[in-house]
Amino acid sequence: MKKHYIFLEPGRMTYALGVKEKGKVRIERAEVLLLPEKAKKAAICSFIAEQKISGIRADLLIDGGILRESVVPKARPGILNKMAEAELSALSPPGKKWSMAIEPYKKSQENGIRVTGAMLEEDKLNRALYCMKEAGIRVRGAYLLASCIGSLAKKETTIIVSRESGVFRLFLIEKGVCILTRTVVTVGEEEGESLNREIRRILLRYQSRAGNQKDGGFAVKEIRITGLEGEFPEPVRKETEESLGLPCKKLELGEGALSYKLAAAIGAEGYAKRKHKDLLHRKKQIERSTLVRRFHLPGLVLPFILALQIGILFVVQNYLEERGRQEYGRIEELREYVENPERISLYRERKAALEASGKLSARAGILEEEKPAVRKKKSLEFSDYQILIPVLGEEKRITGISFQEDQLTLELELKNGNMAADVSSCLKAAEQYENVRLSGWEESLDGQGIFAQFQIKLREKTGTAEERGEGIETY
């Protein structure tokens, strides 16, 4: 079975012919067109005619747009997609209409669903579709690179790094879904250092997210490297592997694929469900919902349908007016009964008594249910902070502190790396803390110090301070 692909990216267009055998696509033919600055449509039409591929049905793949992520409440797929579309649109630049491929991929700690949206401006999508139509290409589906590249790393949480002209492109993949993209501009001999700094930022950001904390190492297990034509500088690879302590392996591409971009598009072919990745899917749904377009009704039928609708509305209106008059008479009778001052006073007294009784009963029940949980709950008290006082000094400064369940996260600005070890030893010696570990660090922008992050687990305490005989200190 033959498959046709048209891939649009800045500065060039690629046509690929693949053969699908046993669920996999093998590229038999690939042609590249370098696009001029002007008259791009004419160049594409001429290229399609030269290759004699006019009239084919092809998947259109676009390298562009933006990627956004949000959390929405749990709901049915249809409602979830609408909520995600509204949330992601609010996070996008205003004043533009967006076509988006929404993909739920993970339950969040906030009892919701994390979703990503690969988004492209509707104007750009329409221009690309019009250009393909003029060239004689029938577009079967339109996909963005950000929504397809996850097919290259479906198992482990991975960072894909691509070396392209003057930049490094980074993609963070989790469970086969791209959740973050970054671009690093390279500067001569310092390109390895710039790349490692950005990768470290991505690792720390992903590590700090609730649910991704791992004891002893990063949650991201590997880095996959590639290039626009499959080339990646070996010195940069070695420097990245040594600096981050993560394996940097070559990204495996499909058979015959010219670049990782085309390989990502072909890999998405193997997904069980691809409709949510198709930018045209929502547009097709809207078109199918229109009665005239769905059944191709002749011109005289439409006025008949409109007249029938008007007649039905007239009958319904008369019926509702009659029912309204009847209900209005009943309402007047009830109003005379209810507006009696004696009945109003009695009603208010009984209502207030019932509300007060109900609130007291509800609060009493909640207190009884929560007592065992409060006794067992680990708490953060003033004594847990007192150990931090001797740790601090003129060369140490707290830049952030947060508490979640029994985990205390402490962020410090230190003068050098040796201070991180001293602080860690001092915290580990405290009786209040069960476990202390250095979860990450990075140099400050001016190079005069470091930012270190400590994860501190509180030792179990049960009951209240009064029950433990500790009393309550006030200041």
Short mmCIF file of C-alpha atoms in Angstrom, two decimals:
data_model
loop_
_atom_site.label_atom_id
_atom_site.label_comp_id
_atom_site.label_asym_id
_atom_site.label_seq_id
_atom_site.Cartn_x
_atom_site.Cartn_y
_atom_site.Cartn_z
CA MET A 1 0.00 0.00 0.00
CA LYS A 2 1.51 3.32 -1.11
CA LYS A 3 1.57 6.40 1.10
CA HIS A 4 2.31 9.97 -0.03
CA TYR A 5 3.69 12.71 2.22
CA ILE A 6 4.19 16.44 1.62
CA PHE A 7 6.35 18.10 4.31
CA LEU A 8 6.50 21.91 4.53
CA GLU A 9 9.21 23.56 6.61
CA PRO A 10 10.93 26.96 6.52
CA GLY A 11 12.85 27.25 3.27
CA ARG A 12 11.99 23.92 1.66
CA MET A 13 9.40 21.28 0.83
CA THR A 14 9.88 17.51 0.80
CA TYR A 15 7.82 14.93 -1.09
CA ALA A 16 8.13 11.32 0.02
CA LEU A 17 6.60 8.12 -1.32
CA GLY A 18 6.34 5.29 1.16
CA VAL A 19 5.17 1.68 1.02
CA LYS A 20 3.30 0.31 4.04
CA GLU A 21 4.10 -3.32 4.76
CA LYS A 22 3.15 -5.19 7.96
CA GLY A 23 2.22 -2.00 9.76
CA LYS A 24 5.49 -0.17 8.93
CA VAL A 25 6.26 2.43 6.27
CA ARG A 26 9.39 2.16 4.13
CA ILE A 27 10.45 5.20 2.07
CA GLU A 28 11.05 4.35 -1.59
CA ARG A 29 11.42 7.84 -3.02
CA ALA A 30 12.08 11.31 -1.59
CA GLU A 31 12.48 14.61 -3.43
CA VAL A 32 13.44 18.00 -1.93
CA LEU A 33 12.51 21.46 -3.24
CA LEU A 34 14.32 24.54 -1.89
CA LEU A 35 11.67 27.28 -1.74
CA PRO A 36 12.49 30.77 -3.06
CA GLU A 37 11.82 33.95 -1.06
CA LYS A 38 9.02 34.96 -3.43
CA ALA A 39 6.59 33.11 -5.75
CA LYS A 40 6.55 30.03 -3.52
CA LYS A 41 3.20 28.83 -4.85
CA ALA A 42 4.43 28.91 -8.45
CA ALA A 43 7.57 27.00 -7.48
CA ILE A 44 5.52 24.32 -5.69
CA CYS A 45 3.11 23.92 -8.63
CA SER A 46 6.03 23.58 -11.04
CA PHE A 47 7.71 21.02 -8.76
CA ILE A 48 4.52 18.92 -8.47
CA ALA A 49 4.12 18.95 -12.25
CA GLU A 50 7.76 17.91 -12.82
CA GLN A 51 7.46 15.00 -10.39
CA LYS A 52 4.15 13.93 -12.06
CA ILE A 53 2.33 13.55 -8.75
CA SER A 54 -0.62 15.85 -9.40
CA GLY A 55 -3.90 14.29 -8.26
CA ILE A 56 -2.47 12.15 -5.42
CA ARG A 57 -3.93 11.98 -1.90
CA ALA A 58 -1.24 12.94 0.60
CA ASP A 59 -0.72 13.77 4.25
CA LEU A 60 0.38 17.37 4.72
CA LEU A 61 3.00 17.81 7.46
CA ILE A 62 4.00 21.28 8.70
CA ASP A 63 6.98 22.36 10.81
CA GLY A 64 5.61 25.44 12.54
CA GLY A 65 3.10 26.77 15.04
CA ILE A 66 3.35 26.73 18.82
CA LEU A 67 2.95 24.18 21.62
CA ARG A 68 0.94 24.86 24.78
CA GLU A 69 0.13 22.73 27.85
CA SER A 70 -2.65 22.98 30.44
CA VAL A 71 -4.68 21.00 33.00
CA VAL A 72 -8.45 20.49 32.63
CA PRO A 73 -10.97 18.61 34.80
CA LYS A 74 -11.86 15.01 33.99
CA ALA A 75 -14.74 14.75 31.52
CA ARG A 76 -16.02 12.85 28.49
CA PRO A 77 -13.77 13.18 25.42
CA GLY A 78 -16.02 15.64 23.62
CA ILE A 79 -16.41 17.96 26.62
CA LEU A 80 -12.74 17.57 27.57
CA ASN A 81 -11.64 18.68 24.09
CA LYS A 82 -13.86 21.78 24.25
CA MET A 83 -12.50 22.73 27.69
CA ALA A 84 -8.93 22.12 26.51
CA GLU A 85 -9.51 24.21 23.39
CA ALA A 86 -10.76 27.13 25.50
CA GLU A 87 -7.87 26.85 28.00
CA LEU A 88 -5.16 26.57 25.34
CA SER A 89 -6.64 29.45 23.33
CA ALA A 90 -6.47 31.64 26.45
CA LEU A 91 -2.75 30.79 26.80
CA SER A 92 -2.02 31.70 23.17
CA PRO A 93 -1.23 35.12 21.64
CA PRO A 94 -4.51 37.10 21.41
CA GLY A 95 -6.16 38.39 18.28
CA LYS A 96 -5.64 35.24 16.21
CA LYS A 97 -7.68 32.16 15.34
CA TRP A 98 -5.95 28.84 15.90
CA SER A 99 -6.30 25.34 14.56
CA MET A 100 -5.11 22.87 17.17
CA ALA A 101 -4.42 19.18 17.69
CA ILE A 102 -5.33 18.42 21.33
CA GLU A 103 -3.84 15.40 23.05
CA PRO A 104 -4.60 14.30 26.65
CA TYR A 105 -1.61 12.35 27.95
CA LYS A 106 -1.44 12.14 31.74
CA LYS A 107 -3.42 12.44 34.97
CA SER A 108 -2.29 15.44 37.04
CA GLN A 109 -1.82 15.81 40.79
CA GLU A 110 -4.65 18.37 40.77
CA ASN A 111 -7.18 15.59 40.00
CA GLY A 112 -7.40 16.61 36.37
CA ILE A 113 -5.96 15.69 32.98
CA ARG A 114 -2.82 17.24 31.44
CA VAL A 115 -3.32 18.12 27.78
CA THR A 116 -1.04 19.53 25.12
CA GLY A 117 -2.07 21.46 22.05
CA ALA A 118 -0.02 21.76 18.86
CA MET A 119 -1.41 24.98 17.38
CA LEU A 120 -1.16 26.73 14.02
CA GLU A 121 -2.77 29.98 12.89
CA GLU A 122 -5.83 29.32 10.73
CA ASP A 123 -4.61 31.78 8.08
CA LYS A 124 -1.33 29.88 7.63
CA LEU A 125 -3.14 26.54 7.49
CA ASN A 126 -5.62 27.85 4.89
CA ARG A 127 -2.80 29.26 2.75
CA ALA A 128 -1.00 25.92 2.80
CA LEU A 129 -4.20 24.04 1.90
CA TYR A 130 -4.96 26.48 -0.93
CA CYS A 131 -1.43 26.09 -2.29
CA MET A 132 -1.77 22.28 -2.28
CA LYS A 133 -5.16 22.51 -4.00
CA GLU A 134 -3.74 24.76 -6.75
CA ALA A 135 -0.90 22.27 -7.26
CA GLY A 136 -3.38 19.38 -7.66
CA ILE A 137 -2.69 17.67 -4.29
CA ARG A 138 -5.69 16.31 -2.38
CA VAL A 139 -4.85 16.70 1.31
CA ARG A 140 -6.02 13.73 3.36
CA GLY A 141 -4.93 15.18 6.74
CA ALA A 142 -2.81 18.06 8.08
CA TYR A 143 -0.40 17.45 10.97
CA LEU A 144 2.17 19.51 12.90
CA LEU A 145 5.68 18.28 13.71
CA ALA A 146 5.10 18.87 17.45
CA SER A 147 2.12 16.48 17.47
CA CYS A 148 3.99 13.72 15.57
CA ILE A 149 7.53 13.74 16.97
CA GLY A 150 6.43 11.80 20.05
CA SER A 151 6.22 8.70 17.83
CA LEU A 152 10.06 8.55 17.86
CA ALA A 153 10.23 7.98 21.65
CA LYS A 154 7.13 6.14 22.86
CA LYS A 155 8.60 4.30 25.87
CA GLU A 156 11.03 6.35 27.99
CA THR A 157 10.83 10.02 28.93
CA THR A 158 13.35 11.43 26.46
CA ILE A 159 14.84 14.69 25.20
CA ILE A 160 15.40 14.77 21.42
CA VAL A 161 18.11 17.22 20.31
CA SER A 162 18.50 18.18 16.66
CA ARG A 163 21.45 20.14 15.22
CA GLU A 164 20.18 22.41 12.44
CA SER A 165 21.53 25.47 10.68
CA GLY A 166 22.77 27.75 13.45
CA VAL A 167 20.52 26.34 16.21
CA PHE A 168 19.78 23.32 18.38
CA ARG A 169 16.12 22.25 18.61
CA LEU A 170 15.03 20.42 21.77
CA PHE A 171 11.87 18.33 22.29
CA LEU A 172 10.86 16.86 25.68
CA ILE A 173 8.85 13.65 25.09
CA GLU A 174 6.76 11.92 27.78
CA LYS A 175 4.70 8.80 27.04
CA GLY A 176 4.97 9.41 23.30
CA VAL A 177 3.72 13.02 23.56
CA CYS A 178 5.81 16.16 23.04
CA ILE A 179 5.17 18.46 26.03
CA LEU A 180 7.91 21.08 25.61
CA THR A 181 10.01 22.56 22.79
CA ARG A 182 12.98 24.90 22.95
CA THR A 183 15.42 26.45 20.45
CA VAL A 184 19.03 27.28 21.40
CA VAL A 185 21.03 29.64 19.18
CA THR A 186 24.63 28.38 18.86
CA VAL A 187 27.61 30.73 19.31
CA GLY A 188 30.92 29.37 17.96
CA GLU A 189 32.90 27.20 20.37
CA GLU A 190 30.42 27.74 23.20
CA GLU A 191 27.60 25.85 21.49
CA GLY A 192 28.06 22.81 23.73
CA GLU A 193 27.90 24.93 26.89
CA SER A 194 24.75 26.76 25.68
CA LEU A 195 23.09 23.45 24.82
CA ASN A 196 23.91 21.84 28.19
CA ARG A 197 22.64 24.88 30.09
CA GLU A 198 19.26 24.73 28.33
CA ILE A 199 18.96 20.95 28.77
CA ARG A 200 19.68 21.36 32.48
CA ARG A 201 16.91 23.95 32.76
CA ILE A 202 14.47 21.56 31.08
CA LEU A 203 15.51 18.72 33.40
CA LEU A 204 15.07 20.83 36.56
CA ARG A 205 11.72 22.17 35.38
CA TYR A 206 10.43 18.69 34.60
CA GLN A 207 11.92 17.31 37.84
CA SER A 208 10.21 19.95 39.99
CA ARG A 209 6.76 19.09 38.63
CA ALA A 210 4.62 17.14 41.11
CA GLY A 211 4.83 13.41 40.45
CA ASN A 212 8.22 13.49 38.67
CA GLN A 213 10.53 13.47 41.71
CA LYS A 214 12.88 10.51 41.56
CA ASP A 215 15.36 9.47 44.27
CA GLY A 216 18.87 9.28 42.82
CA GLY A 217 18.90 10.81 39.34
CA PHE A 218 16.78 12.58 36.77
CA ALA A 219 13.33 11.38 35.70
CA VAL A 220 14.53 11.85 32.10
CA LYS A 221 16.57 8.74 31.30
CA GLU A 222 18.21 9.49 27.95
CA ILE A 223 18.97 12.06 25.27
CA ARG A 224 18.56 11.23 21.58
CA ILE A 225 20.57 13.27 19.08
CA THR A 226 20.14 13.85 15.37
CA GLY A 227 20.56 16.55 12.74
CA LEU A 228 18.71 18.04 9.82
CA GLU A 229 20.47 15.53 7.59
CA GLY A 230 21.31 13.04 10.35
CA GLU A 231 24.60 14.74 11.36
CA PHE A 232 25.46 15.81 14.94
CA PRO A 233 28.83 17.17 16.18
CA GLU A 234 30.65 14.41 18.07
CA PRO A 235 32.50 16.81 20.48
CA VAL A 236 29.19 18.35 21.52
CA ARG A 237 27.71 14.88 22.09
CA LYS A 238 30.59 13.85 24.35
CA GLU A 239 30.49 17.14 26.28
CA THR A 240 26.73 16.78 26.84
CA GLU A 241 27.03 13.17 27.97
CA GLU A 242 29.83 13.96 30.45
CA SER A 243 28.25 17.16 31.78
CA LEU A 244 24.76 15.76 32.41
CA GLY A 245 25.60 12.13 33.14
CA LEU A 246 22.89 10.94 30.73
CA PRO A 247 23.45 8.66 27.73
CA CYS A 248 23.37 10.55 24.41
CA LYS A 249 22.45 8.09 21.66
CA LYS A 250 21.76 8.54 18.00
CA LEU A 251 18.06 8.82 17.13
CA GLU A 252 16.94 5.88 15.05
CA LEU A 253 15.09 6.95 11.89
CA GLY A 254 12.83 4.90 9.69
CA GLU A 255 14.13 3.08 6.65
CA GLY A 256 14.85 5.59 3.90
CA ALA A 257 13.83 8.66 5.94
CA LEU A 258 15.83 11.78 5.00
CA SER A 259 15.42 13.53 8.37
CA TYR A 260 13.94 13.09 11.83
CA LYS A 261 11.04 15.36 10.81
CA LEU A 262 9.90 13.01 8.06
CA ALA A 263 10.56 10.01 10.31
CA ALA A 264 8.28 11.55 12.97
CA ALA A 265 5.48 11.99 10.46
CA ILE A 266 5.83 8.42 9.24
CA GLY A 267 6.03 7.10 12.81
CA ALA A 268 2.72 8.76 13.60
CA GLU A 269 1.18 6.52 10.92
CA GLY A 270 1.41 3.62 13.36
CA TYR A 271 -0.75 5.30 16.03
CA ALA A 272 -4.03 3.50 16.67
CA LYS A 273 -5.94 6.80 16.71
CA ARG A 274 -4.76 9.77 14.66
CA LYS A 275 -7.89 11.89 14.32
CA HIS A 276 -7.04 14.07 17.33
CA LYS A 277 -3.68 14.91 15.66
CA ASP A 278 -5.35 16.03 12.39
CA LEU A 279 -5.85 19.81 12.17
CA LEU A 280 -8.57 19.24 9.56
CA HIS A 281 -10.61 16.89 11.76
CA ARG A 282 -12.51 19.66 13.58
CA LYS A 283 -13.12 21.53 10.32
CA LYS A 284 -14.51 18.37 8.72
CA GLN A 285 -16.81 17.82 11.71
CA ILE A 286 -18.29 21.29 11.29
CA GLU A 287 -18.86 20.74 7.58
CA ARG A 288 -20.54 17.37 8.15
CA SER A 289 -22.88 18.91 10.72
CA THR A 290 -24.36 21.21 8.07
CA LEU A 291 -27.48 19.55 6.65
CA VAL A 292 -27.20 20.94 3.13
CA ARG A 293 -23.52 19.97 2.72
CA ARG A 294 -24.07 16.52 4.17
CA PHE A 295 -26.91 15.45 1.84
CA HIS A 296 -26.21 17.80 -1.15
CA LEU A 297 -29.86 18.92 -1.23
CA PRO A 298 -31.15 20.69 -4.38
CA GLY A 299 -31.92 24.40 -4.29
CA LEU A 300 -35.76 24.11 -3.97
CA VAL A 301 -35.57 21.91 -0.89
CA LEU A 302 -33.89 24.55 1.25
CA PRO A 303 -36.81 27.08 1.07
CA PHE A 304 -39.21 24.23 1.92
CA ILE A 305 -37.17 23.33 5.00
CA LEU A 306 -37.08 26.98 6.10
CA ALA A 307 -40.87 27.31 5.68
CA LEU A 308 -41.40 24.09 7.66
CA GLN A 309 -39.18 25.41 10.46
CA ILE A 310 -41.13 28.69 10.56
CA GLY A 311 -44.45 26.79 10.76
CA ILE A 312 -43.19 24.60 13.60
CA LEU A 313 -41.94 27.67 15.48
CA PHE A 314 -45.37 29.37 15.05
CA VAL A 315 -47.23 26.35 16.48
CA VAL A 316 -44.81 26.03 19.39
CA GLN A 317 -45.08 29.75 20.12
CA ASN A 318 -48.90 29.62 20.33
CA TYR A 319 -48.75 26.58 22.59
CA LEU A 320 -46.27 28.22 24.93
CA GLU A 321 -48.34 31.43 25.10
CA GLU A 322 -51.46 29.47 26.14
CA ARG A 323 -49.53 27.53 28.76
CA GLY A 324 -48.04 30.80 29.99
CA ARG A 325 -51.47 32.35 30.55
CA GLN A 326 -52.60 29.29 32.52
CA GLU A 327 -49.50 29.26 34.69
CA TYR A 328 -49.76 32.99 35.31
CA GLY A 329 -53.23 32.53 36.85
CA ARG A 330 -51.88 29.84 39.19
CA ILE A 331 -48.93 32.03 40.19
CA GLU A 332 -51.28 34.88 41.15
CA GLU A 333 -53.22 32.56 43.45
CA LEU A 334 -50.03 31.32 45.10
CA ARG A 335 -48.73 34.88 45.52
CA GLU A 336 -51.82 35.92 47.51
CA TYR A 337 -51.31 32.91 49.77
CA VAL A 338 -47.55 33.34 50.23
CA GLU A 339 -47.53 37.12 50.77
CA ASN A 340 -49.63 36.82 53.94
CA PRO A 341 -47.42 38.48 56.67
CA GLU A 342 -48.15 35.83 59.29
CA ARG A 343 -47.16 32.97 56.98
CA ILE A 344 -43.99 34.82 55.93
CA SER A 345 -42.85 35.32 59.55
CA LEU A 346 -43.52 31.67 60.45
CA TYR A 347 -41.70 30.44 57.33
CA ARG A 348 -38.61 32.50 58.09
CA GLU A 349 -38.40 31.27 61.68
CA ARG A 350 -38.64 27.62 60.66
CA LYS A 351 -36.19 28.04 57.81
CA ALA A 352 -33.57 29.67 60.08
CA ALA A 353 -33.94 26.91 62.67
CA LEU A 354 -33.55 24.17 60.05
CA GLU A 355 -30.49 25.81 58.52
CA ALA A 356 -28.79 26.25 61.89
CA SER A 357 -29.52 22.65 62.86
CA GLY A 358 -28.24 21.34 59.54
CA LYS A 359 -25.00 23.33 59.70
CA LEU A 360 -24.26 22.16 63.25
CA SER A 361 -24.89 18.53 62.33
CA ALA A 362 -22.72 18.76 59.23
CA ARG A 363 -19.82 20.37 61.09
CA ALA A 364 -20.00 17.85 63.90
CA GLY A 365 -19.88 14.97 61.41
CA ILE A 366 -16.93 16.48 59.55
CA LEU A 367 -14.98 16.98 62.77
CA GLU A 368 -15.53 13.38 63.85
CA GLU A 369 -14.45 12.06 60.43
CA GLU A 370 -11.33 14.22 60.30
CA LYS A 371 -10.05 13.48 63.82
CA PRO A 372 -8.13 10.27 62.91
CA ALA A 373 -6.62 11.93 59.84
CA VAL A 374 -5.48 14.98 61.82
CA ARG A 375 -3.81 12.77 64.44
CA LYS A 376 -1.84 10.90 61.76
CA LYS A 377 -1.11 13.87 59.49
CA LYS A 378 2.50 15.01 59.26
CA SER A 379 2.66 18.74 59.95
CA LEU A 380 5.12 21.55 59.42
CA GLU A 381 5.62 23.49 62.66
CA PHE A 382 7.89 26.34 63.80
CA SER A 383 10.45 23.91 65.21
CA ASP A 384 10.94 22.49 61.72
CA TYR A 385 12.08 25.90 60.52
CA GLN A 386 14.35 26.62 63.53
CA ILE A 387 17.09 24.31 62.20
CA LEU A 388 17.41 26.62 59.17
CA ILE A 389 18.56 29.59 61.31
CA PRO A 390 22.18 28.39 61.98
CA VAL A 391 22.41 27.15 58.36
CA LEU A 392 22.00 30.64 56.95
CA GLY A 393 24.68 33.34 56.91
CA GLU A 394 25.95 36.24 54.87
CA GLU A 395 26.90 33.95 51.96
CA LYS A 396 23.65 31.97 51.95
CA ARG A 397 20.19 33.19 51.09
CA ILE A 398 16.83 31.43 50.86
CA THR A 399 15.27 32.11 47.46
CA GLY A 400 12.30 29.79 47.73
CA ILE A 401 10.53 27.45 50.13
CA SER A 402 7.45 25.27 49.66
CA PHE A 403 5.71 22.44 51.48
CA GLN A 404 3.60 19.65 50.00
CA GLU A 405 2.33 16.76 52.14
CA ASP A 406 5.46 15.63 54.10
CA GLN A 407 7.97 17.07 51.61
CA LEU A 408 9.75 20.41 52.21
CA THR A 409 11.44 22.00 49.17
CA LEU A 410 14.19 24.51 50.03
CA GLU A 411 15.95 26.67 47.42
CA LEU A 412 19.19 28.48 48.43
CA GLU A 413 21.61 30.88 46.74
CA LEU A 414 25.16 29.86 47.72
CA LYS A 415 28.61 31.25 46.99
CA ASN A 416 30.08 27.96 45.79
CA GLY A 417 29.39 24.22 45.46
CA ASN A 418 31.20 23.31 48.74
CA MET A 419 28.53 25.19 50.69
CA ALA A 420 25.88 22.85 49.27
CA ALA A 421 27.61 19.89 50.94
CA ASP A 422 27.91 21.80 54.25
CA VAL A 423 24.23 22.75 54.20
CA SER A 424 23.23 19.16 53.33
CA SER A 425 25.30 17.78 56.28
CA CYS A 426 23.79 20.30 58.70
CA LEU A 427 20.23 19.48 57.60
CA LYS A 428 20.85 15.72 57.79
CA ALA A 429 22.01 16.10 61.41
CA ALA A 430 18.66 17.58 62.42
CA GLU A 431 16.26 15.29 64.28
CA GLN A 432 13.21 16.86 62.65
CA TYR A 433 14.08 15.56 59.19
CA GLU A 434 13.93 11.93 58.11
CA ASN A 435 15.67 12.34 54.74
CA VAL A 436 17.59 15.21 53.07
CA ARG A 437 18.87 15.20 49.50
CA LEU A 438 20.25 17.71 46.99
CA SER A 439 17.80 17.47 44.07
CA GLY A 440 19.46 19.89 41.65
CA TRP A 441 21.66 22.93 41.17
CA GLU A 442 22.76 25.40 38.50
CA GLU A 443 25.14 28.31 38.23
CA SER A 444 23.86 31.88 38.52
CA LEU A 445 23.85 33.99 35.34
CA ASP A 446 26.79 36.15 36.53
CA GLY A 447 28.86 33.06 37.48
CA GLN A 448 29.37 34.35 41.06
CA GLY A 449 27.41 31.62 42.82
CA ILE A 450 25.01 28.70 42.45
CA PHE A 451 21.33 27.98 43.04
CA ALA A 452 20.77 24.72 44.92
CA GLN A 453 17.51 22.87 45.61
CA PHE A 454 17.05 20.51 48.58
CA GLN A 455 14.23 17.97 49.08
CA ILE A 456 13.59 17.43 52.82
CA LYS A 457 11.29 14.72 54.18
CA LEU A 458 9.82 15.38 57.62
CA ARG A 459 10.04 12.79 60.38
CA GLU A 460 6.64 11.40 61.31
CA LYS A 461 4.70 13.22 64.03
CA THR A 462 1.30 12.08 65.22
CA GLY A 463 -1.34 13.98 67.12
CA THR A 464 -1.38 17.66 67.95
CA ALA A 465 1.37 19.64 69.67
CA GLU A 466 -0.60 19.63 72.96
CA GLU A 467 -1.01 15.83 72.82
CA ARG A 468 2.76 15.39 72.32
CA GLY A 469 3.42 17.74 75.27
CA GLU A 470 5.30 20.24 73.15
CA GLY A 471 2.98 23.15 73.73
CA ILE A 472 2.57 26.09 71.35
CA GLU A 473 5.20 28.82 71.08
CA THR A 474 4.13 32.35 70.18
CA TYR A 475 6.29 35.16 68.98
#
